[in-house]
Short mmCIF file of C-alpha atoms in Angstrom, two decimals:
data_model
loop_
_atom_site.label_atom_id
_atom_site.label_comp_id
_atom_site.label_asym_id
_atom_site.label_seq_id
_atom_site.Cartn_x
_atom_site.Cartn_y
_atom_site.Cartn_z
CA MET F 227 43.63 144.84 3.27
CA ASP F 228 41.71 145.62 6.13
CA ARG F 229 40.32 142.50 8.36
CA ASN F 230 37.95 144.65 9.71
CA ALA F 231 36.46 145.98 6.32
CA PRO F 232 33.01 144.45 5.54
CA VAL F 233 32.05 141.71 3.12
CA GLY F 234 30.21 142.70 -0.11
CA VAL F 235 27.30 140.57 -0.96
CA PHE F 236 25.06 141.20 -3.97
CA ASP F 237 21.90 139.77 -5.95
CA SER F 238 19.53 141.09 -8.69
CA GLY F 239 17.20 141.79 -5.78
CA ILE F 240 15.83 140.15 -2.62
CA GLY F 241 17.08 136.43 -3.20
CA GLY F 242 20.40 136.98 -1.98
CA LEU F 243 19.25 137.68 1.39
CA THR F 244 18.97 133.89 1.80
CA VAL F 245 22.90 133.89 1.40
CA ALA F 246 23.23 136.92 3.57
CA ARG F 247 21.34 135.05 6.25
CA GLU F 248 23.64 132.03 6.14
CA ILE F 249 26.91 134.32 6.35
CA MET F 250 25.13 135.97 9.39
CA ARG F 251 24.50 132.62 10.99
CA GLN F 252 27.99 130.87 10.01
CA THR F 253 30.44 134.16 10.30
CA PRO F 254 28.25 136.41 13.01
CA GLU F 255 31.49 138.28 13.78
CA GLU F 256 31.77 139.71 9.81
CA ARG F 257 30.21 142.89 8.78
CA ILE F 258 28.22 143.01 5.62
CA VAL F 259 27.31 145.59 2.63
CA TYR F 260 24.42 144.09 0.66
CA PHE F 261 23.24 145.44 -2.49
CA GLY F 262 20.28 144.12 -4.09
CA ASP F 263 19.77 145.31 -8.05
CA THR F 264 15.65 145.71 -7.40
CA ALA F 265 15.48 148.44 -10.24
CA ARG F 266 16.64 145.62 -12.73
CA VAL F 267 15.82 142.42 -11.27
CA PRO F 268 15.14 139.68 -12.62
CA TYR F 269 18.60 138.86 -14.17
CA GLY F 270 17.37 135.36 -15.39
CA SER F 271 16.00 136.59 -18.34
CA LYS F 272 18.86 138.47 -19.54
CA SER F 273 22.03 138.30 -21.87
CA GLN F 274 25.67 137.65 -20.60
CA ASP F 275 26.49 141.09 -21.79
CA THR F 276 24.22 142.89 -19.72
CA ILE F 277 24.50 140.69 -16.38
CA VAL F 278 28.38 141.31 -17.01
CA ARG F 279 28.07 145.11 -17.18
CA TYR F 280 25.35 145.43 -14.21
CA SER F 281 27.63 143.00 -12.01
CA ARG F 282 30.75 145.53 -12.92
CA GLN F 283 28.87 148.55 -11.93
CA ILE F 284 27.62 146.67 -8.59
CA ILE F 285 31.21 145.63 -7.94
CA ARG F 286 32.50 149.31 -8.42
CA PHE F 287 29.77 150.39 -5.82
CA LEU F 288 30.68 147.88 -3.37
CA ARG F 289 34.43 148.77 -3.47
CA THR F 290 33.60 152.52 -2.43
CA LYS F 291 32.31 150.73 0.77
CA GLY F 292 35.96 149.44 1.25
CA VAL F 293 34.71 145.74 0.90
CA LYS F 294 37.61 143.21 1.30
CA ALA F 295 35.83 140.34 -0.34
CA ILE F 296 32.54 140.04 -2.54
CA VAL F 297 29.84 137.16 -2.59
CA ILE F 298 27.82 137.05 -5.75
CA ALA F 299 24.75 135.88 -4.05
CA CYS F 300 22.87 135.27 -7.27
CA ASN F 301 23.19 131.96 -9.42
CA THR F 302 22.81 133.97 -12.77
CA ALA F 303 25.43 136.43 -12.20
CA SER F 304 27.60 133.75 -10.72
CA ALA F 305 26.99 131.91 -13.88
CA TYR F 306 27.73 134.59 -16.30
CA ALA F 307 30.04 137.26 -14.63
CA LEU F 308 32.22 135.37 -12.03
CA GLU F 309 34.69 134.20 -13.95
CA ILE F 310 35.22 137.63 -15.86
CA VAL F 311 35.08 139.87 -12.67
CA ALA F 312 37.10 137.53 -10.58
CA LYS F 313 39.99 138.06 -13.01
CA GLU F 314 39.85 141.90 -12.99
CA SER F 315 39.72 142.10 -9.14
CA ASP F 316 42.52 142.39 -6.72
CA ILE F 317 40.06 141.37 -4.08
CA PRO F 318 38.68 137.75 -3.96
CA ILE F 319 35.39 137.50 -5.56
CA ILE F 320 33.03 133.79 -5.01
CA GLY F 321 29.66 133.00 -6.41
CA VAL F 322 27.20 130.66 -5.24
CA VAL F 323 27.59 128.10 -8.16
CA ASN F 324 30.79 126.78 -6.99
CA ALA F 325 29.73 125.80 -3.55
CA GLY F 326 26.78 124.34 -4.73
CA ALA F 327 28.19 122.06 -7.30
CA ARG F 328 30.61 120.75 -4.71
CA ALA F 329 27.87 119.79 -2.41
CA ALA F 330 25.84 118.15 -5.07
CA VAL F 331 28.85 116.23 -6.13
CA SER F 332 29.47 114.99 -2.72
CA ALA F 333 25.81 114.15 -1.92
CA THR F 334 25.06 112.04 -4.91
CA ARG F 335 25.15 108.47 -4.76
CA ASN F 336 23.79 107.44 -8.22
CA GLY F 337 25.83 110.40 -10.02
CA LYS F 338 22.53 111.61 -11.32
CA ILE F 339 22.13 115.52 -10.43
CA GLY F 340 19.25 117.65 -11.17
CA VAL F 341 19.80 121.45 -11.52
CA ILE F 342 16.72 123.83 -11.36
CA GLY F 343 17.41 127.74 -11.96
CA THR F 344 16.31 130.70 -14.03
CA GLU F 345 16.51 130.34 -17.98
CA ALA F 346 20.00 132.17 -18.05
CA THR F 347 21.49 129.85 -15.49
CA VAL F 348 20.22 126.75 -17.09
CA ARG F 349 21.39 127.82 -20.42
CA SER F 350 24.66 128.92 -19.48
CA GLY F 351 25.51 125.31 -18.19
CA VAL F 352 27.87 126.27 -15.82
CA TYR F 353 26.76 123.86 -13.10
CA THR F 354 27.23 120.92 -15.68
CA LYS F 355 30.79 122.31 -16.57
CA VAL F 356 31.67 122.60 -13.07
CA MET F 357 30.25 119.61 -11.64
CA GLN F 358 31.80 117.56 -14.55
CA GLU F 359 35.09 119.00 -13.86
CA MET F 360 35.09 117.66 -10.52
CA ARG F 361 33.46 114.33 -11.53
CA PRO F 362 33.68 113.73 -15.26
CA ASP F 363 30.90 110.76 -15.05
CA ILE F 364 28.20 113.01 -13.40
CA GLU F 365 25.11 112.89 -15.41
CA VAL F 366 23.33 116.45 -15.05
CA THR F 367 19.99 117.51 -15.94
CA GLY F 368 19.13 121.13 -16.11
CA LYS F 369 15.50 122.59 -15.95
CA ALA F 370 14.59 126.46 -16.31
CA CYS F 371 11.75 127.25 -13.88
CA PRO F 372 11.08 130.61 -15.04
CA LEU F 373 7.76 131.03 -13.26
CA PHE F 374 9.04 130.22 -9.58
CA VAL F 375 10.63 133.75 -9.05
CA PRO F 376 7.36 135.63 -9.89
CA LEU F 377 5.43 132.70 -7.63
CA VAL F 378 7.76 133.31 -4.54
CA GLU F 379 7.50 137.07 -5.17
CA GLU F 380 3.95 136.79 -5.06
CA GLY F 381 3.80 135.27 -2.07
CA LEU F 382 2.52 131.83 -3.30
CA TRP F 383 5.04 129.53 -1.33
CA HIS F 384 2.34 127.11 -0.33
CA ASP F 385 -0.31 127.25 -3.10
CA SER F 386 -2.02 124.88 -5.82
CA VAL F 387 -0.51 126.81 -8.79
CA THR F 388 3.13 126.72 -7.42
CA ASP F 389 2.25 122.93 -6.95
CA GLU F 390 1.08 122.45 -10.34
CA MET F 391 3.97 124.17 -12.03
CA ALA F 392 6.76 122.79 -9.87
CA SER F 393 4.98 119.13 -10.76
CA ARG F 394 5.58 120.30 -14.60
CA TYR F 395 9.03 121.47 -14.00
CA LEU F 396 10.37 118.54 -11.68
CA THR F 397 8.68 115.68 -14.24
CA PRO F 398 11.61 115.69 -16.77
CA LEU F 399 13.95 115.44 -13.74
CA LYS F 400 11.99 112.59 -11.89
CA GLY F 401 12.42 110.84 -15.46
CA ARG F 402 16.12 110.66 -15.12
CA TYR F 403 16.18 109.27 -11.72
CA ILE F 404 18.26 112.30 -10.06
CA ASP F 405 19.04 111.31 -6.50
CA THR F 406 20.23 114.96 -5.90
CA LEU F 407 18.69 118.41 -6.75
CA VAL F 408 20.51 121.85 -6.58
CA MET F 409 18.21 124.84 -5.91
CA GLY F 410 20.13 126.91 -8.51
CA CYS F 411 18.45 130.05 -7.70
CA THR F 412 18.25 132.02 -4.52
CA HIS F 413 14.58 132.14 -4.57
CA TYR F 414 14.02 128.36 -4.46
CA PRO F 415 14.91 127.52 -1.08
CA LEU F 416 11.56 129.20 -0.06
CA LEU F 417 9.80 126.63 -1.99
CA ARG F 418 11.68 123.80 -0.28
CA SER F 419 8.62 122.07 1.50
CA THR F 420 6.92 121.96 -1.89
CA LEU F 421 9.78 120.60 -3.89
CA ARG F 422 10.52 117.94 -1.03
CA ARG F 423 6.89 116.70 -1.02
CA LEU F 424 7.22 116.38 -4.96
CA LEU F 425 10.38 114.74 -5.05
CA GLY F 426 10.20 112.42 -1.79
CA ASP F 427 12.77 111.69 0.77
CA GLU F 428 15.20 110.12 -1.27
CA VAL F 429 16.36 112.98 -3.21
CA THR F 430 18.59 115.55 -1.68
CA LEU F 431 18.10 119.09 -2.00
CA VAL F 432 21.16 121.23 -2.12
CA ASN F 433 21.11 124.86 -1.16
CA PRO F 434 24.00 126.74 -2.41
CA ALA F 435 23.55 129.42 -0.09
CA TYR F 436 24.54 127.04 2.99
CA GLU F 437 27.22 125.79 0.97
CA THR F 438 28.42 129.59 -0.25
CA ALA F 439 28.52 130.79 3.38
CA ILE F 440 31.18 127.89 4.42
CA GLU F 441 33.27 128.85 1.49
CA LEU F 442 33.44 132.42 2.55
CA LYS F 443 34.43 131.44 5.88
CA GLU F 444 37.28 129.35 4.84
CA LEU F 445 38.45 131.72 2.10
CA LEU F 446 38.57 134.58 4.74
CA LYS F 447 40.54 132.45 6.98
CA ALA F 448 42.85 131.61 4.56
CA HIS F 449 43.80 135.10 3.45
CA GLY F 450 43.92 136.33 7.09
CA LEU F 451 40.94 138.35 6.33
CA ASN F 452 38.62 137.09 9.05
CA ARG F 453 37.26 139.88 11.43
CA ASN F 454 38.27 139.83 15.17
CA PRO F 455 35.17 140.22 16.64
CA GLU F 456 36.80 142.07 19.55
CA ASP F 457 37.46 145.15 17.08
CA PRO F 458 35.19 148.28 17.41
CA LEU F 459 32.40 148.29 15.07
CA GLU F 460 32.27 151.69 12.98
CA GLY F 461 28.65 152.46 11.90
CA GLU F 462 26.13 149.77 11.38
CA LYS F 463 27.43 146.00 11.31
CA TYR F 464 24.93 145.47 8.12
CA GLN F 465 24.35 147.68 5.70
CA PHE F 466 21.43 147.36 2.94
CA TYR F 467 21.34 149.24 -0.43
CA VAL F 468 19.08 148.87 -3.32
CA SER F 469 18.32 150.30 -6.49
CA ASP F 470 14.81 150.91 -6.00
CA LEU F 471 11.76 150.26 -3.61
CA ALA F 472 13.85 150.29 -0.44
CA GLU F 473 11.03 150.38 1.79
CA LYS F 474 9.70 147.18 0.39
CA PHE F 475 13.05 145.41 0.60
CA THR F 476 13.35 146.52 4.23
CA ASP F 477 10.21 144.81 5.08
CA PHE F 478 10.93 141.76 3.31
CA ALA F 479 14.69 141.67 4.65
CA THR F 480 13.31 141.89 8.20
CA SER F 481 11.17 139.03 7.38
CA ILE F 482 13.89 136.71 6.69
CA LEU F 483 16.99 137.95 8.52
CA PRO F 484 17.64 137.13 12.28
CA ASP F 485 17.50 140.80 13.13
CA GLU F 486 15.19 143.87 12.36
CA VAL F 487 16.74 145.98 9.07
CA LYS F 488 16.41 149.58 10.50
CA GLU F 489 17.33 151.09 6.96
CA THR F 490 17.86 150.50 3.28
CA GLN F 491 19.36 153.27 1.53
CA LYS F 492 18.24 153.65 -2.26
CA ILE F 493 21.16 154.75 -4.93
CA ASN F 494 21.37 155.20 -8.64
CA ILE F 495 23.49 152.50 -9.46
CA GLU F 496 23.70 153.22 -13.19
CA GLU F 497 26.29 156.06 -11.82
CA TYR F 498 29.11 153.53 -11.06
CA MET D 115 8.58 169.48 -37.62
CA ASP D 116 9.20 167.40 -40.54
CA ARG D 117 5.94 165.49 -41.23
CA ASN D 118 8.06 162.77 -43.07
CA ALA D 119 9.75 161.80 -39.29
CA PRO D 120 9.17 158.78 -37.68
CA VAL D 121 6.58 158.33 -34.40
CA GLY D 122 8.67 156.86 -31.50
CA VAL D 123 6.77 154.60 -29.53
CA PHE D 124 8.27 152.65 -26.46
CA ASP D 125 7.60 150.04 -23.84
CA SER D 126 9.28 148.32 -21.01
CA GLY D 127 9.66 145.34 -23.39
CA ILE D 128 7.72 143.32 -25.98
CA GLY D 129 3.95 144.23 -24.95
CA GLY D 130 4.04 147.58 -26.59
CA LEU D 131 4.33 145.61 -29.91
CA THR D 132 0.76 145.30 -29.55
CA VAL D 133 0.22 149.28 -29.82
CA ALA D 134 2.83 149.35 -32.64
CA ARG D 135 0.57 146.76 -34.41
CA GLU D 136 -2.51 149.07 -34.05
CA ILE D 137 -0.47 151.91 -35.42
CA MET D 138 0.73 150.21 -38.19
CA ARG D 139 -2.87 148.82 -39.02
CA GLN D 140 -4.54 152.34 -38.58
CA THR D 141 -1.70 154.64 -40.33
CA PRO D 142 0.05 152.29 -42.49
CA GLU D 143 1.82 155.50 -44.26
CA GLU D 144 3.58 156.29 -40.62
CA ARG D 145 7.17 155.29 -40.01
CA ILE D 146 7.74 153.78 -36.53
CA VAL D 147 10.94 153.89 -34.10
CA TYR D 148 10.34 151.48 -31.61
CA PHE D 149 12.47 150.93 -28.11
CA GLY D 150 11.61 148.12 -25.92
CA ASP D 151 13.27 148.28 -22.68
CA THR D 152 14.06 144.66 -22.39
CA ALA D 153 17.25 144.84 -20.14
CA ARG D 154 14.96 146.42 -17.43
CA VAL D 155 11.66 144.94 -18.07
CA PRO D 156 9.42 144.65 -15.88
CA TYR D 157 8.16 147.84 -14.86
CA GLY D 158 5.24 147.16 -13.07
CA SER D 159 6.92 146.45 -9.88
CA LYS D 160 9.24 149.56 -9.92
CA SER D 161 8.89 153.08 -8.15
CA GLN D 162 7.71 156.34 -9.89
CA ASP D 163 10.95 157.61 -9.70
CA THR D 164 12.66 154.93 -11.61
CA ILE D 165 9.99 154.97 -13.96
CA VAL D 166 10.35 158.45 -14.76
CA ARG D 167 13.86 158.40 -15.03
CA TYR D 168 13.88 155.54 -17.32
CA SER D 169 11.38 157.22 -19.41
CA ARG D 170 13.36 160.27 -19.71
CA GLN D 171 16.28 158.17 -20.78
CA ILE D 172 14.11 156.37 -23.73
CA ILE D 173 12.81 159.86 -24.84
CA ARG D 174 15.99 161.25 -24.90
CA PHE D 175 17.14 158.23 -27.10
CA LEU D 176 14.04 158.57 -29.40
CA ARG D 177 14.94 162.25 -30.04
CA THR D 178 18.18 161.19 -31.41
CA LYS D 179 16.31 159.43 -34.04
CA GLY D 180 14.10 162.52 -35.13
CA VAL D 181 10.73 161.77 -34.08
CA LYS D 182 7.67 163.78 -34.39
CA ALA D 183 5.58 162.60 -31.85
CA ILE D 184 5.90 159.84 -28.94
CA VAL D 185 3.54 157.05 -27.68
CA ILE D 186 4.34 155.55 -24.40
CA ALA D 187 2.85 151.97 -25.16
CA CYS D 188 3.11 150.95 -21.87
CA ASN D 189 0.55 151.40 -18.86
CA THR D 190 2.78 151.54 -16.30
CA ALA D 191 5.11 154.38 -17.77
CA SER D 192 1.98 156.16 -18.92
CA ALA D 193 0.42 155.90 -15.23
CA TYR D 194 3.63 157.28 -13.71
CA ALA D 195 5.19 159.34 -16.11
CA LEU D 196 3.40 160.77 -19.03
CA GLU D 197 2.21 163.74 -17.25
CA ILE D 198 5.97 164.73 -16.24
CA VAL D 199 7.47 163.96 -19.39
CA ALA D 200 4.88 165.74 -21.48
CA LYS D 201 5.31 168.88 -19.72
CA GLU D 202 8.99 168.82 -20.39
CA SER D 203 8.86 168.11 -24.26
CA ASP D 204 8.24 170.18 -27.18
CA ILE D 205 6.93 167.60 -29.37
CA PRO D 206 3.50 165.80 -28.64
CA ILE D 207 3.51 162.71 -26.03
CA ILE D 208 0.54 160.49 -25.52
CA GLY D 209 0.04 157.13 -23.39
CA VAL D 210 -2.30 154.32 -23.58
CA VAL D 211 -4.15 155.27 -20.31
CA ASN D 212 -6.33 158.21 -21.62
CA ALA D 213 -7.53 156.42 -24.78
CA GLY D 214 -8.32 153.17 -22.81
CA ALA D 215 -10.18 155.23 -20.10
CA ARG D 216 -12.14 157.25 -22.80
CA ALA D 217 -13.35 154.07 -24.31
CA ALA D 218 -14.20 152.25 -21.28
CA VAL D 219 -16.45 155.32 -19.98
CA SER D 220 -18.02 155.60 -23.52
CA ALA D 221 -18.47 151.74 -23.29
CA THR D 222 -20.17 150.98 -19.75
CA ARG D 223 -23.90 150.93 -19.33
CA ASN D 224 -24.09 150.43 -15.66
CA GLY D 225 -21.12 152.54 -14.63
CA LYS D 226 -18.98 150.12 -13.15
CA ILE D 227 -15.48 149.43 -14.65
CA GLY D 228 -12.75 147.17 -13.99
CA VAL D 229 -9.36 147.84 -14.41
CA ILE D 230 -6.47 144.98 -14.31
CA GLY D 231 -3.00 146.04 -14.45
CA THR D 232 0.44 145.49 -13.04
CA GLU D 233 0.83 146.15 -9.29
CA ALA D 234 2.15 149.80 -10.03
CA THR D 235 -0.44 150.80 -12.46
CA VAL D 236 -3.28 149.80 -10.33
CA ARG D 237 -1.58 151.43 -7.55
CA SER D 238 -1.53 154.66 -9.28
CA GLY D 239 -4.94 154.70 -9.47
CA VAL D 240 -4.33 156.88 -12.63
CA TYR D 241 -7.49 154.83 -14.53
CA THR D 242 -9.72 155.99 -11.98
CA LYS D 243 -8.75 159.52 -11.57
CA VAL D 244 -8.89 159.80 -15.48
CA MET D 245 -12.18 158.32 -15.85
CA GLN D 246 -13.78 159.87 -13.07
CA GLU D 247 -12.68 163.32 -14.37
CA MET D 248 -14.71 162.57 -17.31
CA ARG D 249 -17.95 161.10 -15.42
CA PRO D 250 -17.62 161.54 -11.64
CA ASP D 251 -20.33 158.84 -10.82
CA ILE D 252 -18.04 155.86 -12.46
CA GLU D 253 -17.21 153.26 -10.13
CA VAL D 254 -13.56 151.84 -10.59
CA THR D 255 -12.50 148.77 -9.40
CA GLY D 256 -8.80 148.04 -9.84
CA LYS D 257 -7.24 144.51 -9.50
CA ALA D 258 -3.45 143.98 -10.05
CA CYS D 259 -2.52 140.59 -11.99
CA PRO D 260 1.17 140.42 -11.16
CA LEU D 261 1.73 136.93 -12.41
CA PHE D 262 0.09 137.56 -16.06
CA VAL D 263 3.20 139.05 -17.48
CA PRO D 264 5.19 136.33 -16.62
CA LEU D 265 2.52 133.68 -17.83
CA VAL D 266 2.34 135.34 -21.17
CA GLU D 267 6.13 135.55 -21.70
CA GLU D 268 6.10 131.86 -20.64
CA GLY D 269 3.73 131.32 -23.60
CA LEU D 270 1.07 129.67 -21.25
CA TRP D 271 -1.85 131.77 -23.06
CA HIS D 272 -4.12 129.07 -23.08
CA ASP D 273 -3.38 126.83 -20.08
CA SER D 274 -5.12 125.45 -16.81
CA VAL D 275 -2.65 127.47 -14.68
CA THR D 276 -3.41 130.79 -16.29
CA ASP D 277 -7.08 130.26 -16.06
CA GLU D 278 -6.78 129.33 -12.37
CA MET D 279 -4.66 132.78 -11.86
CA ALA D 280 -7.27 134.62 -13.93
CA SER D 281 -10.27 133.17 -12.12
CA ARG D 282 -8.72 134.40 -8.71
CA TYR D 283 -8.17 137.81 -10.21
CA LEU D 284 -11.18 138.46 -11.70
CA THR D 285 -13.46 137.15 -8.58
CA PRO D 286 -13.49 140.51 -7.14
CA LEU D 287 -14.14 142.10 -10.14
CA LYS D 288 -17.40 139.86 -11.13
CA GLY D 289 -18.36 140.50 -7.58
CA ARG D 290 -18.69 144.21 -8.22
CA TYR D 291 -20.91 143.52 -11.45
CA ILE D 292 -18.72 145.34 -13.79
CA ASP D 293 -20.01 145.41 -17.31
CA THR D 294 -16.62 146.92 -18.68
CA LEU D 295 -12.81 145.43 -18.05
CA VAL D 296 -9.91 147.81 -19.35
CA MET D 297 -7.05 145.30 -20.12
CA GLY D 298 -4.62 148.11 -18.53
CA CYS D 299 -1.28 145.99 -19.43
CA THR D 300 -0.22 145.52 -23.03
CA HIS D 301 0.26 142.08 -22.41
CA TYR D 302 -3.15 141.32 -21.23
CA PRO D 303 -4.79 141.30 -24.79
CA LEU D 304 -3.03 137.94 -25.45
CA LEU D 305 -4.93 136.62 -22.60
CA ARG D 306 -8.44 137.92 -24.19
CA SER D 307 -9.74 134.81 -24.87
CA THR D 308 -9.26 133.36 -21.26
CA LEU D 309 -10.79 136.57 -20.09
CA ARG D 310 -13.76 136.70 -22.51
CA ARG D 311 -14.70 132.99 -21.28
CA LEU D 312 -14.18 133.69 -17.39
CA LEU D 313 -16.39 136.90 -17.67
CA GLY D 314 -18.80 136.00 -20.16
CA ASP D 315 -20.13 137.92 -23.14
CA GLU D 316 -21.99 140.88 -21.24
CA VAL D 317 -18.86 142.30 -20.30
CA THR D 318 -16.96 144.75 -22.83
CA LEU D 319 -13.23 144.36 -22.78
CA VAL D 320 -11.25 147.36 -23.66
CA ASN D 321 -7.94 147.11 -25.48
CA PRO D 322 -6.17 150.61 -25.24
CA ALA D 323 -3.72 149.47 -27.89
CA TYR D 324 -6.35 149.93 -30.29
CA GLU D 325 -7.79 153.24 -28.88
CA THR D 326 -4.28 154.62 -28.43
CA ALA D 327 -3.74 154.17 -32.31
CA ILE D 328 -6.95 156.31 -32.95
CA GLU D 329 -5.74 158.83 -30.98
CA LEU D 330 -2.52 158.98 -32.50
CA LYS D 331 -4.09 159.41 -36.07
CA GLU D 332 -6.23 162.50 -34.89
CA LEU D 333 -3.58 164.11 -32.95
CA LEU D 334 -1.20 164.24 -36.13
CA LYS D 335 -3.83 165.31 -38.04
CA ALA D 336 -4.80 168.12 -35.61
CA HIS D 337 -0.85 169.17 -35.65
CA GLY D 338 -0.63 168.62 -39.58
CA LEU D 339 1.86 166.01 -38.81
CA ASN D 340 0.33 163.05 -40.69
CA ARG D 341 2.89 161.81 -42.91
CA ASN D 342 2.11 162.14 -46.88
CA PRO D 343 2.36 158.54 -48.14
CA GLU D 344 3.79 159.59 -51.33
CA ASP D 345 6.87 161.05 -49.51
CA PRO D 346 10.16 159.00 -50.19
CA LEU D 347 11.30 156.78 -47.46
CA GLU D 348 14.45 157.04 -46.28
CA GLY D 349 15.68 153.78 -44.82
CA GLU D 350 13.69 151.36 -42.93
CA LYS D 351 9.97 152.39 -42.63
CA TYR D 352 9.90 150.59 -39.04
CA GLN D 353 12.99 150.53 -37.07
CA PHE D 354 13.36 148.69 -33.74
CA TYR D 355 15.57 148.92 -30.99
CA VAL D 356 16.13 147.02 -27.48
CA SER D 357 18.14 147.22 -24.35
CA ASP D 358 18.85 143.73 -24.21
CA LEU D 359 18.34 140.24 -26.12
CA ALA D 360 17.79 141.63 -29.91
CA GLU D 361 17.50 138.40 -31.45
CA LYS D 362 14.65 136.91 -28.96
CA PHE D 363 12.90 140.60 -29.56
CA THR D 364 13.09 139.87 -33.77
CA ASP D 365 11.73 136.41 -33.47
CA PHE D 366 8.89 137.78 -31.10
CA ALA D 367 8.25 140.86 -33.04
CA THR D 368 7.79 138.77 -36.49
CA SER D 369 5.48 136.46 -34.54
CA ILE D 370 3.05 139.45 -33.73
CA LEU D 371 3.63 142.12 -36.44
CA PRO D 372 2.29 141.80 -39.98
CA ASP D 373 5.37 142.15 -41.37
CA GLU D 374 8.80 140.31 -40.67
CA VAL D 375 10.95 142.24 -38.63
CA LYS D 376 14.58 142.16 -40.44
CA GLU D 377 16.67 143.46 -37.64
CA THR D 378 16.61 144.79 -34.11
CA GLN D 379 19.47 146.82 -32.73
CA LYS D 380 20.70 146.72 -29.04
CA ILE D 381 21.74 150.01 -27.44
CA ASN D 382 23.08 150.94 -24.19
CA ILE D 383 20.10 152.92 -22.83
CA GLU D 384 21.90 154.00 -19.55
CA GLU D 385 24.03 156.28 -21.65
CA TYR D 386 21.01 158.46 -22.82
#
């Protein structure tokens, strides 16, 4: 495998850009091919079957770009598809769940961890499973927050309606005295200040995007796959592909990534 | 064409069941094959390209079921795909927009009509175009209400958060002194009581689902395609297909249709 090859990163839409951003920060030498499945977003209300099928299509697409490793930058796809697709693959594939779970387990002091995510992520129970494998006495309380994604996508990051919904979603978690909360959906870090205000300073907020970028860095090193920053770049360092609405994606990506995104290409993912 | 053949009805998901329900009420003799694209819902935030491609796939699927006519029970797909797919088809295809527009134009007294819908439906300007073709002096104010679909799907039909969002969405329409409001998304009739309370009794609420069922009835008669209720039924009178989460769909359909839905079949719509 070519060390100079790009890393593939995919998500159901735009949320995974928070993971791409962390990878750009922590391993600035790496090239990235990002795919956002904007035609079929959201994944959080779909079945495992469908999520696995979509993930396989995306992985086949990313392989056509010669990626050396793949990051599933979507909690729902990590929850349902990672274990299956990783077994089928001859290049390393990691997801956001393991890194997020590990960080939460090392952050908690009282052993009570909350996980917020989409309906599908919470239903999967994957965070509980992974965290209890690390430390069996951990008590995990999951809470699906299905309105957070549409609220974030509407730009209501600081809004009374978002406050009200967040307050309802967090009530059962506060009742369990959690001291650590996993933001188990890539959109949620954009609501960090609301969550912080409602939970107070004593609760640690875990952002799996950050942890995943660290895991990727270590993985590439362990496999001798980390890119030499002195090797020549062929073509764009960062490439962006979506299944719909390329221009809207370009605008959003430019607003959250460190550098301007020049172009996003739309592809028909159903052909892969 | 066989008069005994079923009518095809499709939507991006569950919302079109409000149209199917009206068809069942107004033409109880007709057989229906319903398809809900629950894997790729919502359509309201997608591009025209994608909506047309998805609509063509669904029409190809419905044709395999031998339908004699098709109702696009989705405002967004009607707005973007109807004109294109109707031209390609040798069986009649109708959408919800024309019937809704006609009812609004005949209901208004002051010529000021509001249209609420998804981002894509409102952006298309299709209601304005169709209504102004009928009566050029009509003043149409469109307002996208992107959070209504997730709020309805979360069951928050009567809730302070829905009230607050509805109040924000309706403010510009009230400022234009509309006397008629088209509920331009099949989910919205489920918020009828909230809309009614905020707008007052002087504003007429138009439900395109109801108007579409009337249009279908007249169309079948005009083409000599209305089913003879005495003809024998082969198989189930009403058949339901989705692209994901068949059981959840069955539960929802049973809750809003007059009779229990026994079974929903999941198909891979990408193969059509």
